[in-house]
Each structure stands twice: as C-alpha cells, then as structure tokens.
Amino acid sequence: MMYHLPLLTSSEFATYLLNGISQGMIIFLVASGLTLIFGLIGLINFAHGALVALGGYGTLLIADATGSFWLGLFGAIALVALLGLVLERSVLHRVYERPLLGFLGTFGMYVVIEELISFQFGDQARQIASPLPGYVSFMGATYPKHRLLIIAIGFAVALGIGALLSYTRLGMEIHATATESETAEILGVDSARVYTLTFVIGAALAALAGGLTGPVTSVSPGMGMSYMILAFLVIIVGGMGSFKGSFLVSLIVGQITAFGWLFLQPTYVRLGVFVAAMVFILYKPRGFFGKPEVFE
Amino acid sequence: MSELLSVEDLNAYYGESQILFDVSIDVGDNDVVGIFGRNGMGKTTLLDSIVNRIDRKTGRVVYDGEDISEWETHDIIREKIAYVPEDREIYPALTVRENLELAAPRTIDRSTREERLDYVFEKFERLGERESQRGGTLSGGEQQMLAIGRALVTDPDLLLLDEPTEGLAPTIIDDVIEILEELVTEDRAVLIVEQNITRMLPLIDRGYMIETGRIVADGDADYLDDEELQDEYLTV
C-alpha cells in the first residue's frame, strides 16, 4: 500500500533520522556479538537470540528486585556472560570443527532456552522501566531520552570493540587465531582461551542488547529471534566476520527502515530490505568487507 | 654436555598414516644439530611432534628435564622454545611490528619487549625499514627474516628451524646463511631441518640423517660430510 510522499519539516526529519540511528544501533548491538563469534570461530550461533532474551529478562528481574535498571542491566550482562562461558567450555568448543553440528547445536540451545523462559514467565511481553524516562528537544522535535541512550551506548560499544580489536594484545590474538589458529599457537597464543574470551564477550553483548532495548520494545521469549533475522542480514551484507561491516550496514538498515515508513507499510519496508539485501549479495557475495576465504 | 631436548622412541601419525618410526634424537645446551633427508622423509613431522602440532604420537619428548609430550603447543612455546616453520606462516594483514609484537611473550614488560624488537631490527635492517609494512607485502627473503625475527623476540633457549633456505633465490639464501652463522654462535641450542646439507655442515656440531621416518645415520659434521652417505640418503 503506497502512501503520499510527504514533505518533512526539520523536526520530523530529525525524528526519523534519530529513529533510524537508534533502530540501527539496536540491530548492531545484536549483530556485533554474532559477528565477533562468527568472525573468529566460524560458528553461526543461533543461541545468540536466546542470550538476547535472557539479557532482557535478567535485566527485568534484577531491576524489579533492586529498583535499579543499571544493577539489572549489569547483573544480567554478568550472568549471561557466565552462561556463555559455561556453554562454550562444556559444549560449543567441541563443535568448532563441525559447522553443521554447531549450527544445529546452537539452534537446539536457542529452542530450549526460549521454551524455558516461556514456561517460567509466560509468552506475554513485559515492559522494563527506563532509567531515563521523558523526552528531550532536538531540532524542534521531542525525542525519548532512552533512545538517545541506546544511540550513545551503541556508538560507545562500536568504538570500544573497534579499539579492542585494533589496539590491544587481545585484539591481535583474536586476529591471529581467526586467521590461522595453528600459527597463533606456535607464537605462544592460547587459542582455546581466545575462543572462550571472544564467545563470552559476544554473550555479554547479546545481554546488553536485550537489556537495553527492553524499555523500548518490551521483553518476550521470542524477542531475540526477531532481532536475529535482521542481525543475520546485517552480518551477511556487511561481510561475514567484519565488525565495521556490521556497524555500517546496521546504520543503513536502520535508516531505510525509519524513512521507508514514510512511503510504505512496515511489512513492505522489511520485505524491501530483504529483497535489496538479496540483490546486493548476488552482485557482491562477500558483502562490503567480507574475507575472501568465507566464500571461496 | 647436558641434554636440553631428548626425543625418545617417537612414533608420529597423520590420521592413519605413520610418519615417524622410533625416532630418538638429543640436543644439548648450546648444541647446533641438523636433521637431513629428502623431501617427505619426516623432517617437518619431527619438528611438529616436538611442539605437538600433529594428530597423534607415542614416545617421549623431554625438555629441560620435563616430559612435554602431552603439553599444548602454546605451553611448549612459552618454555622458551621457538619454532620457525617451513612456510614461514607470516600474518599477511598484520604489519612487521605487529607480527613481532604478537610473538613477544605476554609476561615480559614493555621496555623488555621494545629492547627485543630493537635487537631484531638491528639484526635485520630490512625489517626495521619495513616496520609498518604489512607482512603479506614482503618478499620471500624478508618473510623468512620476519619468521626468524619472530622467533628471536621470545629470546629462546632452543630454536627450531624448518628448511630456512627453502624456496629462496640463491642471493637471498646467502643472506639467510649469514644470519644463521650469527645465530649459531649465540647462547642457545638450535635444531635445523634442511635438505641443503652442504650449506649447513659448517654451521652444525652434529646431525642426523632421516629416511622414510627412521634415523639411519648420525654423527658430527665431519662424519656427515661423506659423499657416499649423502648420495645414499640425500640425492634425488
């Protein structure tokens, strides 16, 4: 269904622009953990969606119990990171050499965790109270403070992970292990430790995404999977394993989604994003910044 | 002379294929030992077995009095054993400096690490000139220097070198031999695997001949400098 092409005022434009950025940041926060894990380990981690949901529910429960959103968020991140550590050390490290088993195994984990959440808390969506309620004025528009918080944290995470990968010893070890783990070993790098740390960081990012977006979109057992579909699109178009590709494409998808709603119903906008991504991948199979070995 | 490294009755396998058969070798402190043999005789597998880079092995590898047979590769390397593999295994997307920094042990402080990098850049001036260049853009000879430099930043007590002159142009081989001549006079043990015995004999104290995974001869450089022996085990 087509809408009339509207003329935007500056305040409307600012609102759509900020909506696009915040939507892009939510997608990025989910995609960043997936990208790290895929880029290093080559594992397509379906369980990531369940970790997002656990982050949301963990934040909700701890915030309810303590009255502090931030305690809830950081507590959930710590608990989900710990769960990530247990999953990686107990099961996942055994399937790194077997991608199909890894794919099926993590999908199984997703289903089990989602069903457990559903069994325990029901299927109804629940709202988390924002630590920053209210609105701010921006270019004549009023905009929710929490969405600006998501934008700020999204940029901070992008800069932080970018700096970790580019300027730290761990970043070099992640690069070395992802490129050739046997060579990393003869340089004294404990590749198993690097895999574990990366998986734990990815799990923590999933929990951050779940907890942070709770006040905007509410939390529900299936919340992770709805983000995962867009997150997979982002990491494919950005280039499998490319962190900067995920960031760039998340922002593009966010803007297309936000401004697309001016012209089309949300369902058609989403459909258009997937069709555009499919056409793009046909012409550029590696995505924007993908490594050649992923597809060749 | 006390033994720094003892390989005892080593049998090594890739999948179902047995590559080494009851191999035993010794390397003493500050000893320079060569392993010679034709292609495919098990020379690289012997080095891979020492640092546990193979599928399966039996027998013992004892280093500095400790049985390291079952240790993880990175734990063996952290015991000051450095390995320069045959195909160099440089990280092409990392710069020369980053390749070296990655190899420097986590446990040393920043000033010691910088001292060791300076030592490598002094030894290999061409690497110093290309410090910010990506490893993948270096020539074959420069990559070999980087691979050796990467080993030296660990300040190893035992240096394992796999075919250091393999695939290099003759003039570059001269440069590498010159570097090896310096390395073997320093205070460390060296185990060199090579086909080019003529260039290696002046460098080594002792050596072993390997044929289809078995040690078939061993002795000092004078003993190995024998045309008949070399014809039998090295001539293609």
Short mmCIF file of C-alpha atoms in Angstrom, two decimals:
data_model
loop_
_atom_site.label_atom_id
_atom_site.label_comp_id
_atom_site.label_asym_id
_atom_site.label_seq_id
_atom_site.Cartn_x
_atom_site.Cartn_y
_atom_site.Cartn_z
CA MET A 1 0.00 0.00 0.00
CA MET A 2 1.57 3.29 -1.11
CA TYR A 3 1.39 6.47 0.91
CA HIS A 4 1.60 10.00 -0.44
CA LEU A 5 5.12 11.33 -0.49
CA PRO A 6 5.07 13.75 2.42
CA LEU A 7 7.16 16.89 2.76
CA LEU A 8 9.08 16.71 6.01
CA THR A 9 9.61 19.52 8.42
CA SER A 10 13.02 19.75 10.06
CA SER A 11 11.64 18.35 13.33
CA GLU A 12 10.05 15.38 11.54
CA PHE A 13 13.27 14.77 9.63
CA ALA A 14 15.23 14.82 12.90
CA THR A 15 12.80 12.36 14.46
CA TYR A 16 13.05 9.91 11.53
CA LEU A 17 16.83 10.28 11.44
CA LEU A 18 17.15 9.54 15.16
CA ASN A 19 14.69 6.65 14.89
CA GLY A 20 16.85 5.23 12.11
CA ILE A 21 20.04 5.59 14.14
CA SER A 22 18.54 4.06 17.29
CA GLN A 23 16.99 1.19 15.31
CA GLY A 24 20.36 0.67 13.61
CA MET A 25 22.12 0.62 16.98
CA ILE A 26 19.73 -2.00 18.36
CA ILE A 27 20.42 -4.20 15.33
CA PHE A 28 24.14 -3.51 15.66
CA LEU A 29 24.24 -4.45 19.35
CA VAL A 30 22.72 -7.84 18.49
CA ALA A 31 24.83 -8.28 15.34
CA SER A 32 28.14 -7.26 16.95
CA GLY A 33 28.27 -10.29 19.25
CA LEU A 34 27.25 -12.60 16.41
CA THR A 35 29.90 -11.06 14.15
CA LEU A 36 32.68 -11.48 16.70
CA ILE A 37 31.79 -15.13 17.22
CA PHE A 38 31.39 -15.88 13.52
CA GLY A 39 34.49 -13.89 12.54
CA LEU A 40 36.73 -15.75 14.97
CA ILE A 41 35.21 -19.16 15.39
CA GLY A 42 33.21 -19.55 12.17
CA LEU A 43 30.23 -20.58 14.29
CA ILE A 44 26.75 -19.43 13.24
CA ASN A 45 25.46 -19.04 16.76
CA PHE A 46 21.67 -19.35 16.85
CA ALA A 47 21.80 -19.45 20.66
CA HIS A 48 22.68 -15.74 20.47
CA GLY A 49 18.95 -14.94 20.12
CA ALA A 50 18.23 -16.75 23.38
CA LEU A 51 21.06 -14.88 25.11
CA VAL A 52 19.46 -11.60 23.96
CA ALA A 53 16.16 -12.69 25.54
CA LEU A 54 17.95 -13.82 28.72
CA GLY A 55 19.60 -10.38 28.89
CA GLY A 56 16.16 -8.78 28.65
CA TYR A 57 14.57 -11.00 31.32
CA GLY A 58 17.63 -10.80 33.57
CA THR A 59 17.53 -7.01 33.47
CA LEU A 60 13.77 -7.05 34.15
CA LEU A 61 14.01 -9.38 37.15
CA ILE A 62 17.06 -7.82 38.80
CA ALA A 63 15.74 -4.28 38.18
CA ASP A 64 12.39 -5.27 39.71
CA ALA A 65 14.13 -6.77 42.74
CA THR A 66 16.63 -3.95 43.33
CA GLY A 67 14.76 -0.96 41.91
CA SER A 68 17.79 -0.11 39.75
CA PHE A 69 17.82 -0.52 35.97
CA TRP A 70 21.60 -0.28 35.89
CA LEU A 71 22.07 -3.00 38.51
CA GLY A 72 19.64 -5.08 36.46
CA LEU A 73 21.50 -4.47 33.21
CA PHE A 74 24.99 -5.12 34.56
CA GLY A 75 23.79 -8.07 36.62
CA ALA A 76 22.17 -9.59 33.51
CA ILE A 77 25.31 -8.99 31.44
CA ALA A 78 27.43 -10.72 34.09
CA LEU A 79 25.07 -13.70 34.39
CA VAL A 80 24.68 -14.17 30.62
CA ALA A 81 28.45 -13.86 30.15
CA LEU A 82 28.86 -16.58 32.78
CA LEU A 83 26.31 -18.75 30.96
CA GLY A 84 28.24 -18.10 27.73
CA LEU A 85 31.41 -19.30 29.46
CA VAL A 86 29.69 -22.48 30.66
CA LEU A 87 28.14 -23.20 27.22
CA GLU A 88 31.42 -22.60 25.39
CA ARG A 89 33.60 -24.65 27.74
CA SER A 90 31.15 -27.51 28.20
CA VAL A 91 29.70 -27.96 24.70
CA LEU A 92 30.45 -25.47 21.96
CA HIS A 93 34.25 -25.78 21.84
CA ARG A 94 33.73 -29.40 20.80
CA VAL A 95 31.83 -28.47 17.62
CA TYR A 96 34.06 -25.71 16.17
CA GLU A 97 35.49 -28.10 13.61
CA ARG A 98 31.99 -29.31 12.67
CA PRO A 99 29.95 -26.32 11.40
CA LEU A 100 26.73 -28.27 10.75
CA LEU A 101 26.79 -29.71 14.26
CA GLY A 102 27.48 -26.24 15.63
CA PHE A 103 24.57 -24.79 13.68
CA LEU A 104 22.17 -27.50 14.87
CA GLY A 105 23.54 -27.48 18.41
CA THR A 106 23.15 -23.73 18.89
CA PHE A 107 19.68 -23.85 17.33
CA GLY A 108 18.79 -26.55 19.86
CA MET A 109 20.12 -24.35 22.67
CA TYR A 110 18.01 -21.48 21.37
CA VAL A 111 14.84 -23.58 21.41
CA VAL A 112 15.50 -24.99 24.89
CA ILE A 113 16.28 -21.57 26.44
CA GLU A 114 13.32 -19.87 24.73
CA GLU A 115 10.94 -22.62 25.90
CA LEU A 116 12.31 -22.43 29.44
CA ILE A 117 11.74 -18.66 29.50
CA SER A 118 8.25 -19.13 28.09
CA PHE A 119 7.48 -21.86 30.65
CA GLN A 120 8.74 -19.75 33.55
CA PHE A 121 7.43 -16.30 32.61
CA GLY A 122 4.70 -16.90 30.01
CA ASP A 123 4.55 -15.59 26.45
CA GLN A 124 3.21 -12.17 27.26
CA ALA A 125 5.52 -9.24 26.53
CA ARG A 126 6.71 -7.32 29.60
CA GLN A 127 7.98 -3.78 29.91
CA ILE A 128 11.16 -2.65 31.67
CA ALA A 129 11.09 0.82 33.22
CA SER A 130 13.65 3.09 31.59
CA PRO A 131 16.33 4.70 33.77
CA LEU A 132 15.90 7.80 31.61
CA PRO A 133 12.19 8.45 31.21
CA GLY A 134 10.92 11.52 29.40
CA TYR A 135 11.92 13.40 26.30
CA VAL A 136 14.44 15.95 25.11
CA SER A 137 14.01 18.65 22.47
CA PHE A 138 16.11 18.30 19.37
CA MET A 139 15.80 20.47 16.22
CA GLY A 140 12.24 21.31 17.18
CA ALA A 141 11.31 17.66 17.83
CA THR A 142 10.83 15.91 21.13
CA TYR A 143 12.65 12.59 21.37
CA PRO A 144 12.71 9.83 24.03
CA LYS A 145 15.82 10.04 26.20
CA HIS A 146 16.13 6.25 26.36
CA ARG A 147 16.52 6.00 22.60
CA LEU A 148 19.32 8.58 22.78
CA LEU A 149 20.89 6.40 25.48
CA ILE A 150 20.76 3.42 23.10
CA ILE A 151 22.46 5.52 20.41
CA ALA A 152 25.19 6.65 22.83
CA ILE A 153 25.83 3.14 24.14
CA GLY A 154 25.78 1.71 20.60
CA PHE A 155 28.48 4.16 19.49
CA ALA A 156 30.46 3.51 22.69
CA VAL A 157 30.32 -0.25 22.06
CA ALA A 158 31.39 0.23 18.42
CA LEU A 159 34.35 2.38 19.48
CA GLY A 160 35.23 0.07 22.38
CA ILE A 161 35.17 -3.16 20.37
CA GLY A 162 36.91 -1.42 17.45
CA ALA A 163 39.69 -0.26 19.81
CA LEU A 164 39.89 -3.71 21.42
CA LEU A 165 40.36 -5.36 18.01
CA SER A 166 42.76 -2.74 16.62
CA TYR A 167 44.93 -1.60 19.50
CA THR A 168 45.19 -4.32 22.13
CA ARG A 169 47.15 -7.52 22.53
CA LEU A 170 43.88 -9.46 22.79
CA GLY A 171 42.74 -7.88 19.50
CA MET A 172 45.93 -9.10 17.80
CA GLU A 173 45.45 -12.54 19.31
CA ILE A 174 41.84 -12.62 18.07
CA HIS A 175 43.01 -11.66 14.57
CA ALA A 176 45.81 -14.23 14.65
CA THR A 177 43.56 -17.02 15.92
CA ALA A 178 40.81 -16.18 13.42
CA THR A 179 43.32 -16.15 10.53
CA GLU A 180 45.28 -19.29 11.45
CA SER A 181 44.95 -20.75 14.92
CA GLU A 182 47.81 -23.26 14.48
CA THR A 183 50.22 -20.43 13.71
CA ALA A 184 48.94 -18.47 16.70
CA GLU A 185 49.76 -21.49 18.86
CA ILE A 186 53.41 -21.59 17.73
CA LEU A 187 53.63 -17.93 18.71
CA GLY A 188 52.57 -18.85 22.24
CA VAL A 189 48.91 -17.78 21.87
CA ASP A 190 46.46 -19.96 23.80
CA SER A 191 43.85 -20.19 21.04
CA ALA A 192 41.31 -22.01 23.26
CA ARG A 193 41.44 -19.12 25.71
CA VAL A 194 40.96 -16.62 22.86
CA TYR A 195 37.91 -18.58 21.60
CA THR A 196 36.41 -18.65 25.09
CA LEU A 197 37.01 -14.96 25.76
CA THR A 198 35.52 -13.98 22.41
CA PHE A 199 32.44 -16.11 22.99
CA VAL A 200 31.99 -14.57 26.45
CA ILE A 201 32.30 -11.04 25.02
CA GLY A 202 29.73 -11.98 22.34
CA ALA A 203 27.35 -13.32 25.00
CA ALA A 204 27.77 -10.14 27.07
CA LEU A 205 26.94 -8.02 24.00
CA ALA A 206 23.79 -10.10 23.44
CA ALA A 207 22.70 -9.46 27.05
CA LEU A 208 23.46 -5.75 26.69
CA ALA A 209 21.26 -5.62 23.57
CA GLY A 210 18.41 -7.46 25.32
CA GLY A 211 18.51 -5.36 28.49
CA LEU A 212 18.99 -2.02 26.81
CA THR A 213 16.18 -2.43 24.30
CA GLY A 214 13.72 -3.78 26.89
CA PRO A 215 12.33 -0.33 27.80
CA VAL A 216 11.73 0.46 24.09
CA THR A 217 10.36 -2.75 22.66
CA SER A 218 9.49 -4.77 25.81
CA VAL A 219 10.80 -8.26 26.52
CA SER A 220 9.28 -11.55 25.42
CA PRO A 221 10.62 -15.11 24.99
CA GLY A 222 10.94 -14.70 21.22
CA MET A 223 12.46 -11.19 21.26
CA GLY A 224 15.90 -12.49 20.34
CA MET A 225 14.80 -14.23 17.16
CA SER A 226 13.04 -11.14 15.79
CA TYR A 227 16.35 -9.25 16.08
CA MET A 228 18.40 -12.20 14.88
CA ILE A 229 16.84 -12.19 11.42
CA LEU A 230 17.91 -8.61 10.81
CA ALA A 231 21.24 -9.24 12.53
CA PHE A 232 21.99 -12.14 10.15
CA LEU A 233 21.11 -9.91 7.21
CA VAL A 234 23.48 -7.26 8.55
CA ILE A 235 26.43 -9.61 9.01
CA ILE A 236 25.93 -11.15 5.55
CA VAL A 237 25.70 -7.80 3.75
CA GLY A 238 28.41 -6.23 5.94
CA GLY A 239 30.73 -9.15 5.17
CA MET A 240 30.81 -12.28 7.30
CA GLY A 241 33.05 -11.64 10.29
CA SER A 242 33.57 -7.93 9.57
CA PHE A 243 32.86 -5.78 12.61
CA LYS A 244 32.93 -2.46 10.74
CA GLY A 245 30.69 -4.01 8.04
CA SER A 246 28.10 -4.90 10.68
CA PHE A 247 28.20 -1.39 12.08
CA LEU A 248 27.83 0.29 8.70
CA VAL A 249 25.03 -1.96 7.45
CA SER A 250 23.15 -1.74 10.77
CA LEU A 251 23.02 2.03 10.38
CA ILE A 252 21.95 1.75 6.73
CA VAL A 253 19.19 -0.75 7.55
CA GLY A 254 18.06 1.47 10.45
CA GLN A 255 17.74 4.48 8.16
CA ILE A 256 15.98 2.54 5.39
CA THR A 257 13.53 1.17 7.95
CA ALA A 258 12.87 4.57 9.52
CA PHE A 259 12.46 6.59 6.33
CA GLY A 260 10.81 3.70 4.50
CA TRP A 261 7.84 4.05 6.77
CA LEU A 262 7.16 7.39 5.11
CA PHE A 263 6.33 5.60 1.89
CA LEU A 264 5.33 2.02 2.71
CA GLN A 265 3.74 -0.02 5.46
CA PRO A 266 6.32 -1.51 7.87
CA THR A 267 5.83 -5.05 6.49
CA TYR A 268 6.64 -3.89 2.96
CA VAL A 269 9.63 -1.90 4.20
CA ARG A 270 11.02 -5.03 5.87
CA LEU A 271 10.33 -7.05 2.73
CA GLY A 272 12.08 -4.39 0.65
CA VAL A 273 15.15 -4.53 2.92
CA PHE A 274 15.44 -8.30 2.44
CA VAL A 275 14.95 -8.10 -1.34
CA ALA A 276 17.57 -5.33 -1.58
CA ALA A 277 19.96 -7.42 0.52
CA MET A 278 19.42 -10.48 -1.70
CA VAL A 279 20.11 -8.48 -4.86
CA PHE A 280 23.20 -6.92 -3.26
CA ILE A 281 24.57 -10.33 -2.26
CA LEU A 282 24.02 -11.66 -5.79
CA TYR A 283 26.35 -8.98 -7.12
CA LYS A 284 28.76 -8.82 -4.15
CA PRO A 285 28.75 -12.23 -2.45
CA ARG A 286 31.39 -11.27 0.13
CA GLY A 287 29.36 -8.27 1.30
CA PHE A 288 31.02 -4.93 1.99
CA PHE A 289 34.09 -6.05 3.94
CA GLY A 290 33.95 -9.86 3.87
CA LYS A 291 37.03 -12.04 3.88
CA PRO A 292 37.55 -13.96 0.62
CA GLU A 293 38.03 -17.32 2.31
CA VAL A 294 34.47 -17.27 3.64
CA PHE A 295 33.01 -17.83 0.20
CA GLU A 296 35.91 -19.02 -1.97
CA MET B 1 77.20 -31.71 27.99
CA SER B 2 73.68 -31.96 29.49
CA GLU B 3 70.77 -32.65 27.16
CA LEU B 4 68.32 -29.78 26.70
CA LEU B 5 66.00 -31.78 24.46
CA SER B 6 65.61 -35.55 24.23
CA VAL B 7 63.23 -37.19 21.80
CA GLU B 8 62.79 -40.84 22.79
CA ASP B 9 61.28 -43.59 20.64
CA LEU B 10 58.96 -41.21 18.85
CA ASN B 11 56.26 -42.58 16.54
CA ALA B 12 54.13 -39.94 14.82
CA TYR B 13 50.94 -40.18 12.79
CA TYR B 14 48.84 -38.01 10.50
CA GLY B 15 45.43 -39.65 10.54
CA GLU B 16 46.03 -43.36 9.97
CA SER B 17 49.45 -42.84 8.33
CA GLN B 18 52.53 -43.42 10.43
CA ILE B 19 55.23 -40.90 9.50
CA LEU B 20 57.94 -41.44 12.14
CA PHE B 21 59.19 -44.79 13.48
CA ASP B 22 61.02 -44.99 16.84
CA VAL B 23 62.94 -41.77 16.30
CA SER B 24 65.35 -40.73 19.06
CA ILE B 25 67.48 -37.58 18.97
CA ASP B 26 69.25 -35.40 21.52
CA VAL B 27 70.10 -31.71 21.54
CA GLY B 28 72.45 -30.43 24.24
CA ASP B 29 72.70 -26.92 25.71
CA ASN B 30 74.07 -24.56 23.03
CA ASP B 31 74.25 -27.51 20.63
CA VAL B 32 73.63 -26.90 16.92
CA VAL B 33 72.07 -30.03 15.45
CA GLY B 34 70.98 -30.71 11.87
CA ILE B 35 68.32 -33.12 10.58
CA PHE B 36 68.88 -34.02 6.95
CA GLY B 37 66.87 -36.04 4.47
CA ARG B 38 64.98 -35.92 1.20
CA ASN B 39 61.52 -34.41 0.84
CA GLY B 40 58.75 -36.35 2.55
CA MET B 41 61.05 -38.33 4.88
CA GLY B 42 59.51 -36.93 8.09
CA LYS B 43 61.80 -33.99 8.91
CA THR B 44 58.99 -31.46 9.38
CA THR B 45 56.88 -34.04 11.22
CA LEU B 46 59.73 -34.43 13.71
CA LEU B 47 59.69 -30.71 14.50
CA ASP B 48 55.87 -30.67 14.55
CA SER B 49 55.96 -33.56 17.01
CA ILE B 50 58.32 -31.72 19.34
CA VAL B 51 55.85 -28.79 19.60
CA ASN B 52 52.82 -31.12 19.50
CA ARG B 53 51.36 -29.95 16.18
CA ILE B 54 50.42 -33.40 14.94
CA ASP B 55 47.37 -35.66 15.23
CA ARG B 56 48.89 -38.38 17.38
CA LYS B 57 52.23 -39.58 18.67
CA THR B 58 53.77 -42.07 21.05
CA GLY B 59 57.15 -41.90 22.76
CA ARG B 60 58.55 -39.08 24.87
CA VAL B 61 59.75 -35.54 24.32
CA VAL B 62 61.74 -34.34 27.32
CA TYR B 63 62.80 -30.69 27.50
CA ASP B 64 64.98 -29.32 30.27
CA GLY B 65 64.16 -32.37 32.39
CA GLU B 66 60.37 -32.17 31.92
CA ASP B 67 58.23 -34.52 29.86
CA ILE B 68 56.41 -32.13 27.48
CA SER B 69 54.93 -34.86 25.24
CA GLU B 70 51.33 -34.06 26.18
CA TRP B 71 51.64 -30.30 26.59
CA GLU B 72 49.65 -27.88 24.46
CA THR B 73 51.68 -26.19 21.71
CA HIS B 74 51.45 -22.71 23.25
CA ASP B 75 52.63 -24.04 26.62
CA ILE B 76 55.67 -25.63 24.95
CA ILE B 77 56.46 -22.36 23.14
CA ARG B 78 56.21 -20.46 26.43
CA GLU B 79 59.04 -22.66 27.78
CA LYS B 80 61.39 -20.67 25.51
CA ILE B 81 61.24 -22.98 22.52
CA ALA B 82 60.79 -21.03 19.27
CA TYR B 83 59.63 -22.60 16.02
CA VAL B 84 60.25 -21.16 12.54
CA PRO B 85 58.01 -23.21 10.22
CA GLU B 86 58.93 -24.14 6.66
CA ASP B 87 56.32 -21.92 5.01
CA ARG B 88 57.02 -19.05 7.45
CA GLU B 89 53.34 -18.59 8.38
CA ILE B 90 53.54 -14.79 8.47
CA TYR B 91 50.27 -12.98 9.17
CA PRO B 92 49.83 -11.07 5.91
CA ALA B 93 47.37 -8.47 7.21
CA LEU B 94 49.49 -7.59 10.27
CA THR B 95 52.43 -5.21 9.98
CA VAL B 96 56.01 -6.34 10.54
CA ARG B 97 55.92 -4.76 14.02
CA GLU B 98 52.58 -6.40 14.87
CA ASN B 99 53.86 -9.82 13.75
CA LEU B 100 56.81 -9.37 16.12
CA GLU B 101 54.72 -7.99 18.99
CA LEU B 102 52.34 -10.92 18.73
CA ALA B 103 55.25 -13.34 19.20
CA ALA B 104 56.70 -11.46 22.17
CA PRO B 105 55.73 -13.27 25.40
CA ARG B 106 52.85 -11.74 27.41
CA THR B 107 54.94 -12.00 30.56
CA ILE B 108 57.67 -9.50 29.57
CA ASP B 109 57.28 -5.79 30.31
CA ARG B 110 57.03 -3.10 27.66
CA SER B 111 60.68 -1.98 27.86
CA THR B 112 61.99 -5.54 27.54
CA ARG B 113 59.68 -6.08 24.57
CA GLU B 114 60.96 -2.91 22.90
CA GLU B 115 64.57 -3.97 23.55
CA ARG B 116 63.90 -7.30 21.85
CA LEU B 117 62.21 -5.65 18.88
CA ASP B 118 65.19 -3.27 18.57
CA TYR B 119 67.51 -6.29 18.65
CA VAL B 120 65.56 -7.87 15.76
CA PHE B 121 65.52 -4.60 13.79
CA GLU B 122 69.29 -4.25 14.30
CA LYS B 123 69.88 -7.80 13.14
CA PHE B 124 67.55 -7.47 10.18
CA GLU B 125 67.84 -3.88 9.00
CA ARG B 126 65.41 -4.50 6.14
CA LEU B 127 62.70 -5.38 8.64
CA GLY B 128 63.38 -2.15 10.53
CA GLU B 129 62.92 -0.20 7.30
CA ARG B 130 59.60 -2.00 6.71
CA GLU B 131 58.33 -1.89 10.29
CA SER B 132 54.89 -0.51 9.32
CA GLN B 133 54.54 -2.58 6.14
CA ARG B 134 52.07 -5.47 6.08
CA GLY B 135 53.65 -8.92 6.28
CA GLY B 136 51.96 -10.03 3.06
CA THR B 137 53.77 -7.36 1.03
CA LEU B 138 57.27 -8.58 1.97
CA SER B 139 59.47 -10.59 -0.39
CA GLY B 140 60.16 -14.29 0.34
CA GLY B 141 63.54 -13.49 1.90
CA GLU B 142 62.10 -10.71 4.04
CA GLN B 143 59.31 -13.00 5.19
CA GLN B 144 61.93 -15.57 6.23
CA MET B 145 63.75 -12.84 8.18
CA LEU B 146 60.46 -11.89 9.83
CA ALA B 147 59.76 -15.53 10.71
CA ILE B 148 63.22 -15.82 12.30
CA GLY B 149 62.80 -12.40 13.94
CA ARG B 150 59.50 -13.54 15.41
CA ALA B 151 61.31 -16.48 16.99
CA LEU B 152 64.10 -14.28 18.35
CA VAL B 153 61.78 -11.89 20.23
CA THR B 154 60.98 -14.81 22.52
CA ASP B 155 64.70 -15.00 23.45
CA PRO B 156 64.55 -18.79 23.03
CA ASP B 157 66.81 -21.35 24.66
CA LEU B 158 66.01 -23.75 21.80
CA LEU B 159 65.38 -22.58 18.23
CA LEU B 160 63.69 -24.98 15.79
CA LEU B 161 64.27 -24.03 12.15
CA ASP B 162 62.44 -25.85 9.37
CA GLU B 163 64.13 -25.53 5.95
CA PRO B 164 65.17 -21.90 6.38
CA THR B 165 66.53 -21.65 2.82
CA GLU B 166 63.63 -23.43 1.08
CA GLY B 167 62.16 -21.59 -1.90
CA LEU B 168 64.55 -18.63 -1.72
CA ALA B 169 66.63 -17.14 -4.54
CA PRO B 170 70.38 -18.01 -4.33
CA THR B 171 71.41 -14.48 -3.33
CA ILE B 172 68.78 -14.44 -0.60
CA ILE B 173 69.96 -17.87 0.59
CA ASP B 174 73.41 -16.29 1.14
CA ASP B 175 71.78 -13.61 3.31
CA VAL B 176 69.88 -16.21 5.34
CA ILE B 177 73.00 -18.36 5.81
CA GLU B 178 74.83 -15.27 7.03
CA ILE B 179 72.07 -14.74 9.60
CA LEU B 180 72.21 -18.40 10.65
CA GLU B 181 76.01 -18.14 11.05
CA GLU B 182 75.41 -15.40 13.61
CA LEU B 183 72.57 -17.24 15.33
CA VAL B 184 74.51 -20.45 15.91
CA THR B 185 77.28 -18.57 17.73
CA GLU B 186 74.82 -17.14 20.25
CA ASP B 187 73.97 -18.66 23.59
CA ARG B 188 71.19 -21.07 22.59
CA ALA B 189 70.60 -24.52 21.13
CA VAL B 190 69.47 -24.79 17.52
CA LEU B 191 67.81 -27.69 15.71
CA ILE B 192 67.83 -27.16 11.93
CA VAL B 193 65.95 -29.27 9.41
CA GLU B 194 67.37 -28.93 5.89
CA GLN B 195 67.91 -30.64 2.56
CA ASN B 196 70.85 -28.39 1.70
CA ILE B 197 73.49 -30.24 3.75
CA THR B 198 76.45 -28.58 2.03
CA ARG B 199 75.48 -25.14 3.29
CA MET B 200 74.55 -26.41 6.75
CA LEU B 201 77.58 -28.57 7.63
CA PRO B 202 79.79 -25.59 8.54
CA LEU B 203 77.09 -24.45 10.98
CA ILE B 204 76.32 -27.63 12.90
CA ASP B 205 78.02 -29.59 15.69
CA ARG B 206 76.18 -32.83 14.99
CA GLY B 207 73.49 -34.15 12.69
CA TYR B 208 71.09 -36.97 11.88
CA MET B 209 70.06 -38.48 8.53
CA ILE B 210 66.40 -39.43 8.26
CA GLU B 211 64.97 -41.84 5.69
CA THR B 212 61.27 -42.83 5.47
CA GLY B 213 60.67 -41.78 9.06
CA ARG B 214 63.67 -43.56 10.59
CA ILE B 215 67.02 -42.21 11.78
CA VAL B 216 69.55 -44.02 9.61
CA ALA B 217 72.79 -42.24 10.48
CA ASP B 218 74.11 -39.74 12.96
CA GLY B 219 77.42 -38.17 13.80
CA ASP B 220 79.42 -34.97 13.83
CA ALA B 221 79.80 -32.64 10.84
CA ASP B 222 82.96 -34.44 9.63
CA TYR B 223 81.22 -37.81 9.65
CA LEU B 224 78.21 -36.44 7.71
CA ASP B 225 80.48 -34.74 5.19
CA ASP B 226 80.74 -38.02 3.30
CA GLU B 227 79.84 -38.25 -0.37
CA GLU B 228 78.70 -41.86 -0.21
CA LEU B 229 76.43 -41.21 2.79
CA GLN B 230 74.94 -38.13 1.17
CA ASP B 231 74.40 -39.96 -2.14
CA GLU B 232 72.53 -42.71 -0.34
CA TYR B 233 70.23 -40.55 1.77
CA LEU B 234 70.06 -37.13 0.12
CA THR B 235 70.48 -37.42 -3.64
CA VAL B 236 67.18 -37.49 -5.50
#
